[in-house]
PDB file of C-alpha atoms in Angstrom:
ATOM      1  CA  SER A1069     143.212 104.506  94.485  1.00 77.00           C
ATOM      2  CA  GLN A1070     144.417 101.342  93.030  1.00 79.00           C
ATOM      3  CA  GLU A1071     145.175 100.989  89.270  1.00 91.00           C
ATOM      4  CA  LEU A1072     145.809  98.376  86.849  1.00 95.00           C
ATOM      5  CA  GLU A1073     147.908  98.852  83.745  1.00 96.00           C
ATOM      6  CA  GLN A1074     148.042  96.302  81.122  1.00 97.00           C
ATOM      7  CA  SER A1075     150.689  95.916  78.280  1.00 97.00           C
ATOM      8  CA  PRO A1076     150.722  95.759  75.545  1.00 97.00           C
ATOM      9  CA  GLN A1077     147.491  97.447  74.634  1.00 96.00           C
ATOM     10  CA  SER A1078     147.025  95.326  71.420  1.00 97.00           C
ATOM     11  CA  LEU A1079     148.848  92.568  69.887  1.00 96.00           C
ATOM     12  CA  ILE A1080     148.848  90.926  66.457  1.00 98.00           C
ATOM     13  CA  VAL A1081     150.504  87.301  66.398  1.00 98.00           C
ATOM     14  CA  GLN A1082     150.913  84.618  63.627  1.00 98.00           C
ATOM     15  CA  GLU A1083     149.059  81.314  64.574  1.00 98.00           C
ATOM     16  CA  GLY A1084     151.113  79.073  66.367  1.00 97.00           C
ATOM     17  CA  LYS A1085     153.363  81.763  68.044  1.00 97.00           C
ATOM     18  CA  ASN A1086     153.542  82.164  72.019  1.00 98.00           C
ATOM     19  CA  LEU A1087     152.477  85.490  73.442  1.00 98.00           C
ATOM     20  CA  THR A1088     152.582  87.381  77.034  1.00 98.00           C
ATOM     21  CA  ILE A1089     150.416  89.876  78.274  1.00 98.00           C
ATOM     22  CA  ASN A1090     151.378  91.693  81.409  1.00 97.00           C
ATOM     23  CA  CYS A1091     149.254  93.436  84.208  1.00 97.00           C
ATOM     24  CA  THR A1092     150.902  95.697  86.700  1.00 96.00           C
ATOM     25  CA  SER A1093     149.223  97.052  89.876  1.00 93.00           C
ATOM     26  CA  SER A1094     149.871 100.444  91.724  1.00 90.00           C
ATOM     27  CA  LYS A1095     149.222  98.427  95.072  1.00 87.00           C
ATOM     28  CA  THR A1096     149.495  95.066  96.485  1.00 86.00           C
ATOM     29  CA  LEU A1097     147.268  92.498  94.775  1.00 84.00           C
ATOM     30  CA  TYR A1098     144.988  90.426  97.103  1.00 82.00           C
ATOM     31  CA  GLY A1099     143.566  88.649  93.985  1.00 85.00           C
ATOM     32  CA  LEU A1100     144.202  88.804  90.455  1.00 92.00           C
ATOM     33  CA  TYR A1101     141.632  87.776  87.941  1.00 94.00           C
ATOM     34  CA  TRP A1102     142.176  87.211  84.270  1.00 97.00           C
ATOM     35  CA  TYR A1103     138.872  87.470  82.140  1.00 96.00           C
ATOM     36  CA  LYS A1104     138.599  86.945  78.158  1.00 97.00           C
ATOM     37  CA  GLN A1105     135.891  89.107  76.278  1.00 96.00           C
ATOM     38  CA  LYS A1106     134.800  88.911  72.888  1.00 90.00           C
ATOM     39  CA  TYR A1107     133.989  92.362  71.368  1.00 82.00           C
ATOM     40  CA  GLY A1108     130.803  93.773  72.758  1.00 80.00           C
ATOM     41  CA  GLU A1109     129.946  90.628  74.963  1.00 86.00           C
ATOM     42  CA  GLY A1110     130.319  89.555  78.375  1.00 89.00           C
ATOM     43  CA  LEU A1111     133.558  88.558  80.283  1.00 94.00           C
ATOM     44  CA  ILE A1112     134.650  84.920  80.498  1.00 93.00           C
ATOM     45  CA  PHE A1113     136.487  83.829  83.616  1.00 92.00           C
ATOM     46  CA  LEU A1114     139.715  82.306  83.059  1.00 95.00           C
ATOM     47  CA  MET A1115     141.277  82.076  86.308  1.00 93.00           C
ATOM     48  CA  MET A1116     142.195  83.789  89.634  1.00 93.00           C
ATOM     49  CA  LEU A1117     145.391  83.846  91.435  1.00 92.00           C
ATOM     50  CA  GLN A1118     145.878  84.862  95.098  1.00 87.00           C
ATOM     51  CA  LYS A1119     149.371  83.735  96.371  1.00 85.00           C
ATOM     52  CA  GLY A1120     152.601  85.368  95.609  1.00 86.00           C
ATOM     53  CA  GLY A1121     154.409  83.128  93.148  1.00 88.00           C
ATOM     54  CA  GLU A1122     151.091  81.124  92.283  1.00 92.00           C
ATOM     55  CA  GLU A1123     150.879  79.887  88.845  1.00 95.00           C
ATOM     56  CA  LYS A1124     147.729  78.377  87.156  1.00 96.00           C
ATOM     57  CA  SER A1125     147.164  76.713  83.631  1.00 95.00           C
ATOM     58  CA  HIS A1126     144.015  76.090  81.572  1.00 89.00           C
ATOM     59  CA  GLU A1127     144.568  74.277  78.245  1.00 89.00           C
ATOM     60  CA  LYS A1128     147.256  76.383  76.544  1.00 94.00           C
ATOM     61  CA  ILE A1129     146.789  79.585  78.678  1.00 97.00           C
ATOM     62  CA  THR A1130     149.108  79.976  81.808  1.00 98.00           C
ATOM     63  CA  ALA A1131     149.097  82.998  84.358  1.00 97.00           C
ATOM     64  CA  LYS A1132     151.339  83.778  87.086  1.00 96.00           C
ATOM     65  CA  LEU A1133     151.361  86.360  90.070  1.00 93.00           C
ATOM     66  CA  ASP A1134     154.705  87.387  91.016  1.00 90.00           C
ATOM     67  CA  GLU A1135     156.242  86.939  94.602  1.00 80.00           C
ATOM     68  CA  LYS A1136     155.691  90.551  95.568  1.00 86.00           C
ATOM     69  CA  LYS A1137     152.003  90.508  94.330  1.00 80.00           C
ATOM     70  CA  GLN A1138     152.022  93.594  92.171  1.00 91.00           C
ATOM     71  CA  GLN A1139     152.444  91.963  88.725  1.00 94.00           C
ATOM     72  CA  SER A1140     150.701  89.256  86.979  1.00 96.00           C
ATOM     73  CA  SER A1141     151.438  87.737  83.442  1.00 97.00           C
ATOM     74  CA  LEU A1142     149.211  85.801  80.963  1.00 98.00           C
ATOM     75  CA  HIS A1143     151.077  83.466  78.651  1.00 98.00           C
ATOM     76  CA  ILE A1144     149.593  81.731  75.656  1.00 98.00           C
ATOM     77  CA  THR A1145     151.302  78.796  73.862  1.00 97.00           C
ATOM     78  CA  ALA A1146     151.029  78.007  70.369  1.00 97.00           C
ATOM     79  CA  SER A1147     148.067  80.527  69.761  1.00 97.00           C
ATOM     80  CA  GLN A1148     145.081  79.791  67.847  1.00 97.00           C
ATOM     81  CA  PRO A1149     142.321  81.916  66.329  1.00 95.00           C
ATOM     82  CA  SER A1150     139.973  80.975  68.965  1.00 95.00           C
ATOM     83  CA  HIS A1151     142.459  82.912  71.494  1.00 97.00           C
ATOM     84  CA  ALA A1152     141.454  86.096  69.645  1.00 97.00           C
ATOM     85  CA  GLY A1153     139.515  88.587  71.872  1.00 97.00           C
ATOM     86  CA  ILE A1154     140.108  91.314  74.748  1.00 97.00           C
ATOM     87  CA  TYR A1155     141.918  90.063  77.860  1.00 98.00           C
ATOM     88  CA  LEU A1156     141.320  91.903  81.041  1.00 97.00           C
ATOM     89  CA  CYS A1157     143.213  91.668  84.241  1.00 97.00           C
ATOM     90  CA  GLY A1158     140.934  92.714  87.377  1.00 95.00           C
ATOM     91  CA  ALA A1159     141.650  92.975  90.999  1.00 93.00           C
ATOM     92  CA  ASP A1160     139.569  93.467  94.331  1.00 87.00           C
ATOM     93  CA  ALA A1161     139.650  97.087  94.892  1.00 81.00           C
ATOM     94  CA  GLY A1162     139.532  96.389  98.654  1.00 77.00           C
ATOM     95  CA  SER A1163     142.366  94.510 100.803  1.00 71.00           C
ATOM     96  CA  GLY A1164     140.258  91.186 100.695  1.00 72.00           C
ATOM     97  CA  ASN A1165     137.219  90.014  99.088  1.00 79.00           C
ATOM     98  CA  THR A1166     134.985  92.822  98.683  1.00 83.00           C
ATOM     99  CA  GLY A1167     133.681  91.608  95.326  1.00 85.00           C
ATOM    100  CA  LYS A1168     134.354  95.301  94.019  1.00 90.00           C
ATOM    101  CA  LEU A1169     136.489  94.540  90.949  1.00 93.00           C
ATOM    102  CA  ILE A1170     138.696  97.197  89.203  1.00 94.00           C
ATOM    103  CA  PHE A1171     139.994  96.249  85.711  1.00 96.00           C
ATOM    104  CA  GLY A1172     142.875  97.141  83.465  1.00 96.00           C
ATOM    105  CA  GLN A1173     142.114  98.722  80.132  1.00 96.00           C
ATOM    106  CA  GLY A1174     142.431  95.536  78.400  1.00 96.00           C
ATOM    107  CA  THR A1175     144.720  93.889  75.791  1.00 97.00           C
ATOM    108  CA  THR A1176     143.274  93.258  72.236  1.00 97.00           C
ATOM    109  CA  LEU A1177     144.649  90.162  70.605  1.00 98.00           C
ATOM    110  CA  GLN A1178     144.497  89.254  67.083  1.00 97.00           C
ATOM    111  CA  VAL A1179     145.798  85.906  65.796  1.00 97.00           C
ATOM    112  CA  LYS A1180     146.472  85.483  62.142  1.00 96.00           C
ATOM    113  CA  PRO A1181     145.921  82.213  60.462  1.00 92.00           C
TER     114      PRO A1181
ATOM    115  CA  GLU B1007     123.167  75.172  85.625  1.00 57.00           C
ATOM    116  CA  THR B1008     121.972  78.553  84.232  1.00 69.00           C
ATOM    117  CA  GLY B1009     124.384  81.180  83.892  1.00 89.00           C
ATOM    118  CA  VAL B1010     124.056  85.016  84.252  1.00 94.00           C
ATOM    119  CA  THR B1011     121.391  86.579  81.767  1.00 95.00           C
ATOM    120  CA  GLN B1012     120.744  89.870  81.119  1.00 97.00           C
ATOM    121  CA  SER B1013     117.821  91.951  79.170  1.00 97.00           C
ATOM    122  CA  PRO B1014     117.435  93.391  76.826  1.00 97.00           C
ATOM    123  CA  THR B1015     120.327  92.902  74.609  1.00 96.00           C
ATOM    124  CA  HIS B1016     120.291  96.424  73.018  1.00 96.00           C
ATOM    125  CA  LEU B1017     118.516  99.497  73.907  1.00 96.00           C
ATOM    126  CA  ILE B1018     118.274 102.906  72.543  1.00 98.00           C
ATOM    127  CA  LYS B1019     117.213 105.957  74.546  1.00 98.00           C
ATOM    128  CA  THR B1020     116.977 109.741  74.422  1.00 98.00           C
ATOM    129  CA  ARG B1021     118.970 111.961  76.811  1.00 98.00           C
ATOM    130  CA  GLY B1022     116.798 112.737  79.764  1.00 98.00           C
ATOM    131  CA  GLN B1023     114.887 109.345  79.740  1.00 98.00           C
ATOM    132  CA  GLN B1024     114.986 106.838  82.370  1.00 98.00           C
ATOM    133  CA  VAL B1025     116.003 103.163  81.741  1.00 98.00           C
ATOM    134  CA  THR B1026     115.836  99.763  83.653  1.00 98.00           C
ATOM    135  CA  LEU B1027     118.038  97.044  82.817  1.00 98.00           C
ATOM    136  CA  ARG B1028     117.563  93.298  84.239  1.00 98.00           C
ATOM    137  CA  CYS B1029     119.790  90.641  85.485  1.00 97.00           C
ATOM    138  CA  SER B1030     119.273  87.036  86.566  1.00 96.00           C
ATOM    139  CA  SER B1031     121.985  85.452  88.716  1.00 94.00           C
ATOM    140  CA  GLN B1032     123.607  82.226  88.031  1.00 90.00           C
ATOM    141  CA  SER B1033     121.949  79.497  89.921  1.00 87.00           C
ATOM    142  CA  GLY B1034     122.849  79.492  93.686  1.00 89.00           C
ATOM    143  CA  HIS B1035     124.507  83.048  93.621  1.00 91.00           C
ATOM    144  CA  ASN B1036     123.115  85.432  96.112  1.00 92.00           C
ATOM    145  CA  THR B1037     125.272  88.431  95.122  1.00 95.00           C
ATOM    146  CA  VAL B1038     124.895  90.681  92.184  1.00 96.00           C
ATOM    147  CA  SER B1039     127.339  93.393  90.975  1.00 97.00           C
ATOM    148  CA  TRP B1040     126.705  95.816  88.025  1.00 98.00           C
ATOM    149  CA  TYR B1041     129.585  97.261  85.782  1.00 98.00           C
ATOM    150  CA  GLN B1042     129.736  99.981  83.161  1.00 98.00           C
ATOM    151  CA  GLN B1043     132.116  99.383  80.332  1.00 96.00           C
ATOM    152  CA  ALA B1044     132.732 102.403  77.969  1.00 95.00           C
ATOM    153  CA  LEU B1045     134.101 101.646  74.506  1.00 92.00           C
ATOM    154  CA  GLY B1046     137.727 100.706  74.731  1.00 90.00           C
ATOM    155  CA  GLN B1047     137.834 100.600  78.435  1.00 93.00           C
ATOM    156  CA  GLY B1048     137.802  98.030  81.190  1.00 94.00           C
ATOM    157  CA  PRO B1049     134.500  97.590  83.140  1.00 96.00           C
ATOM    158  CA  GLN B1050     133.935 100.011  85.994  1.00 97.00           C
ATOM    159  CA  PHE B1051     132.282  98.998  89.174  1.00 96.00           C
ATOM    160  CA  ILE B1052     128.841 100.632  89.792  1.00 97.00           C
ATOM    161  CA  PHE B1053     127.412  98.610  92.964  1.00 96.00           C
ATOM    162  CA  GLN B1054     126.986  95.434  94.501  1.00 96.00           C
ATOM    163  CA  TYR B1055     123.792  94.001  96.165  1.00 96.00           C
ATOM    164  CA  TYR B1056     123.617  91.418  98.762  1.00 94.00           C
ATOM    165  CA  ARG B1057     120.584  90.295 100.762  1.00 91.00           C
ATOM    166  CA  GLU B1058     118.568  92.851  98.876  1.00 92.00           C
ATOM    167  CA  GLU B1059     120.749  95.760  99.923  1.00 94.00           C
ATOM    168  CA  GLU B1060     123.529  97.803  98.428  1.00 93.00           C
ATOM    169  CA  ASN B1061     126.716  96.638  99.640  1.00 91.00           C
ATOM    170  CA  GLY B1062     129.675  98.827  98.133  1.00 90.00           C
ATOM    171  CA  ARG B1063     129.292 101.383  95.364  1.00 93.00           C
ATOM    172  CA  GLY B1064     131.639 102.874  92.987  1.00 93.00           C
ATOM    173  CA  ASN B1065     132.152 106.423  91.868  1.00 94.00           C
ATOM    174  CA  PHE B1066     128.618 106.694  90.214  1.00 97.00           C
ATOM    175  CA  PRO B1067     126.147 109.538  90.834  1.00 97.00           C
ATOM    176  CA  PRO B1068     122.632 108.666  92.830  1.00 97.00           C
ATOM    177  CA  ARG B1069     120.636 108.638  89.432  1.00 98.00           C
ATOM    178  CA  PHE B1070     122.316 105.116  89.134  1.00 98.00           C
ATOM    179  CA  SER B1071     120.362 102.897  91.452  1.00 97.00           C
ATOM    180  CA  GLY B1072     119.607  99.223  91.879  1.00 97.00           C
ATOM    181  CA  LEU B1073     117.263  96.628  93.424  1.00 96.00           C
ATOM    182  CA  GLN B1074     117.905  93.055  94.240  1.00 96.00           C
ATOM    183  CA  PHE B1075     114.792  90.670  94.640  1.00 94.00           C
ATOM    184  CA  PRO B1076     114.243  87.666  96.807  1.00 92.00           C
ATOM    185  CA  ASN B1077     115.261  85.292  94.046  1.00 90.00           C
ATOM    186  CA  TYR B1078     118.525  87.034  93.859  1.00 90.00           C
ATOM    187  CA  SER B1079     117.786  88.735  90.142  1.00 94.00           C
ATOM    188  CA  SER B1080     118.460  92.451  89.978  1.00 97.00           C
ATOM    189  CA  GLU B1081     117.662  95.793  88.201  1.00 98.00           C
ATOM    190  CA  LEU B1082     119.802  98.657  87.299  1.00 98.00           C
ATOM    191  CA  ASN B1083     117.796 101.982  86.991  1.00 98.00           C
ATOM    192  CA  VAL B1084     119.394 104.971  85.390  1.00 98.00           C
ATOM    193  CA  ASN B1085     117.510 108.284  85.558  1.00 98.00           C
ATOM    194  CA  ALA B1086     118.052 111.423  83.515  1.00 98.00           C
ATOM    195  CA  LEU B1087     120.141 109.641  80.916  1.00 98.00           C
ATOM    196  CA  GLU B1088     123.197 111.596  79.513  1.00 98.00           C
ATOM    197  CA  LEU B1089     124.956 110.914  76.275  1.00 98.00           C
ATOM    198  CA  ASP B1090     128.013 109.639  78.352  1.00 97.00           C
ATOM    199  CA  ASP B1091     125.808 106.874  79.952  1.00 98.00           C
ATOM    200  CA  SER B1092     126.192 104.925  76.547  1.00 98.00           C
ATOM    201  CA  ALA B1093     127.969 102.069  77.290  1.00 97.00           C
ATOM    202  CA  LEU B1094     127.883  98.045  77.707  1.00 96.00           C
ATOM    203  CA  TYR B1095     126.375  97.429  81.108  1.00 97.00           C
ATOM    204  CA  LEU B1096     127.423  94.104  82.780  1.00 97.00           C
ATOM    205  CA  CYS B1097     125.974  92.153  85.606  1.00 97.00           C
ATOM    206  CA  ALA B1098     128.119  89.901  87.522  1.00 96.00           C
ATOM    207  CA  SER B1099     127.068  87.279  90.166  1.00 95.00           C
ATOM    208  CA  ARG B1100     128.828  85.287  92.774  1.00 93.00           C
ATOM    209  CA  ILE B1101     128.119  83.393  96.151  1.00 91.00           C
ATOM    210  CA  TRP B1102     128.677  85.911  99.136  1.00 90.00           C
ATOM    211  CA  ASN B1103     132.366  85.740 100.185  1.00 84.00           C
ATOM    212  CA  SER B1104     133.566  83.575  97.164  1.00 85.00           C
ATOM    213  CA  TYR B1105     136.269  85.077  94.894  1.00 84.00           C
ATOM    214  CA  GLU B1106     134.899  84.057  91.474  1.00 86.00           C
ATOM    215  CA  GLN B1107     132.399  86.399  89.760  1.00 90.00           C
ATOM    216  CA  TYR B1108     130.613  85.229  86.447  1.00 92.00           C
ATOM    217  CA  PHE B1109     129.458  87.775  84.089  1.00 94.00           C
ATOM    218  CA  GLY B1110     126.426  88.158  81.842  1.00 95.00           C
ATOM    219  CA  PRO B1111     126.366  88.963  78.074  1.00 95.00           C
ATOM    220  CA  GLY B1112     125.612  92.615  78.901  1.00 96.00           C
ATOM    221  CA  THR B1113     123.209  95.057  77.568  1.00 97.00           C
ATOM    222  CA  ARG B1114     124.334  97.618  75.044  1.00 96.00           C
ATOM    223  CA  LEU B1115     122.764 100.947  75.837  1.00 98.00           C
ATOM    224  CA  THR B1116     123.006 103.899  73.539  1.00 98.00           C
ATOM    225  CA  VAL B1117     121.792 107.399  74.487  1.00 98.00           C
ATOM    226  CA  THR B1118     121.005 109.872  71.650  1.00 97.00           C
TER     227      THR B1118
END
């Protein structure tokens, strides 16, 4: 079965610094999702990537899906305390759009003012 | 536009009891999925409902069951609760065949 591994597991950065979170899949990705979660709360949809080489940005967050579609990175530029939370990558467990998502274990981000 | 809502927010049950969690889909969304998230882990897919029928199930025993109603709202039922069922239960909705799933705030279930 497909597995997603995120690195690092946790991250502490100074406000204003850039950071990158990686998500590696054991199989080809047919769609890669990035969500943000505040502790104990629901997931907030950030963006979804489908095509190899695709890159999307939202405010100061940029996500890329590599050409081979087995790895994605999430980059935050000039981090702010509001970026703190748990970042989760997710992928469809099937080979298309089954709606059954599997997730990585999450990366906990702390931003120090 | 109303987002995904879940009730209750928190729940404490005793081992062996039964529990029902509720979810209202985002407006216009006809597909609902349920996920279990243990502390420190990513969410795990329980099952998905479309047209009031189960459409895909994860690795969860039959004591986890669900319903979807004509208005697309949904229930998750868990029988014979075990201590390991303690988790955050998340509901997500989408339009069938669309890629984006939107999650509710979750129900925190504690089994003692």
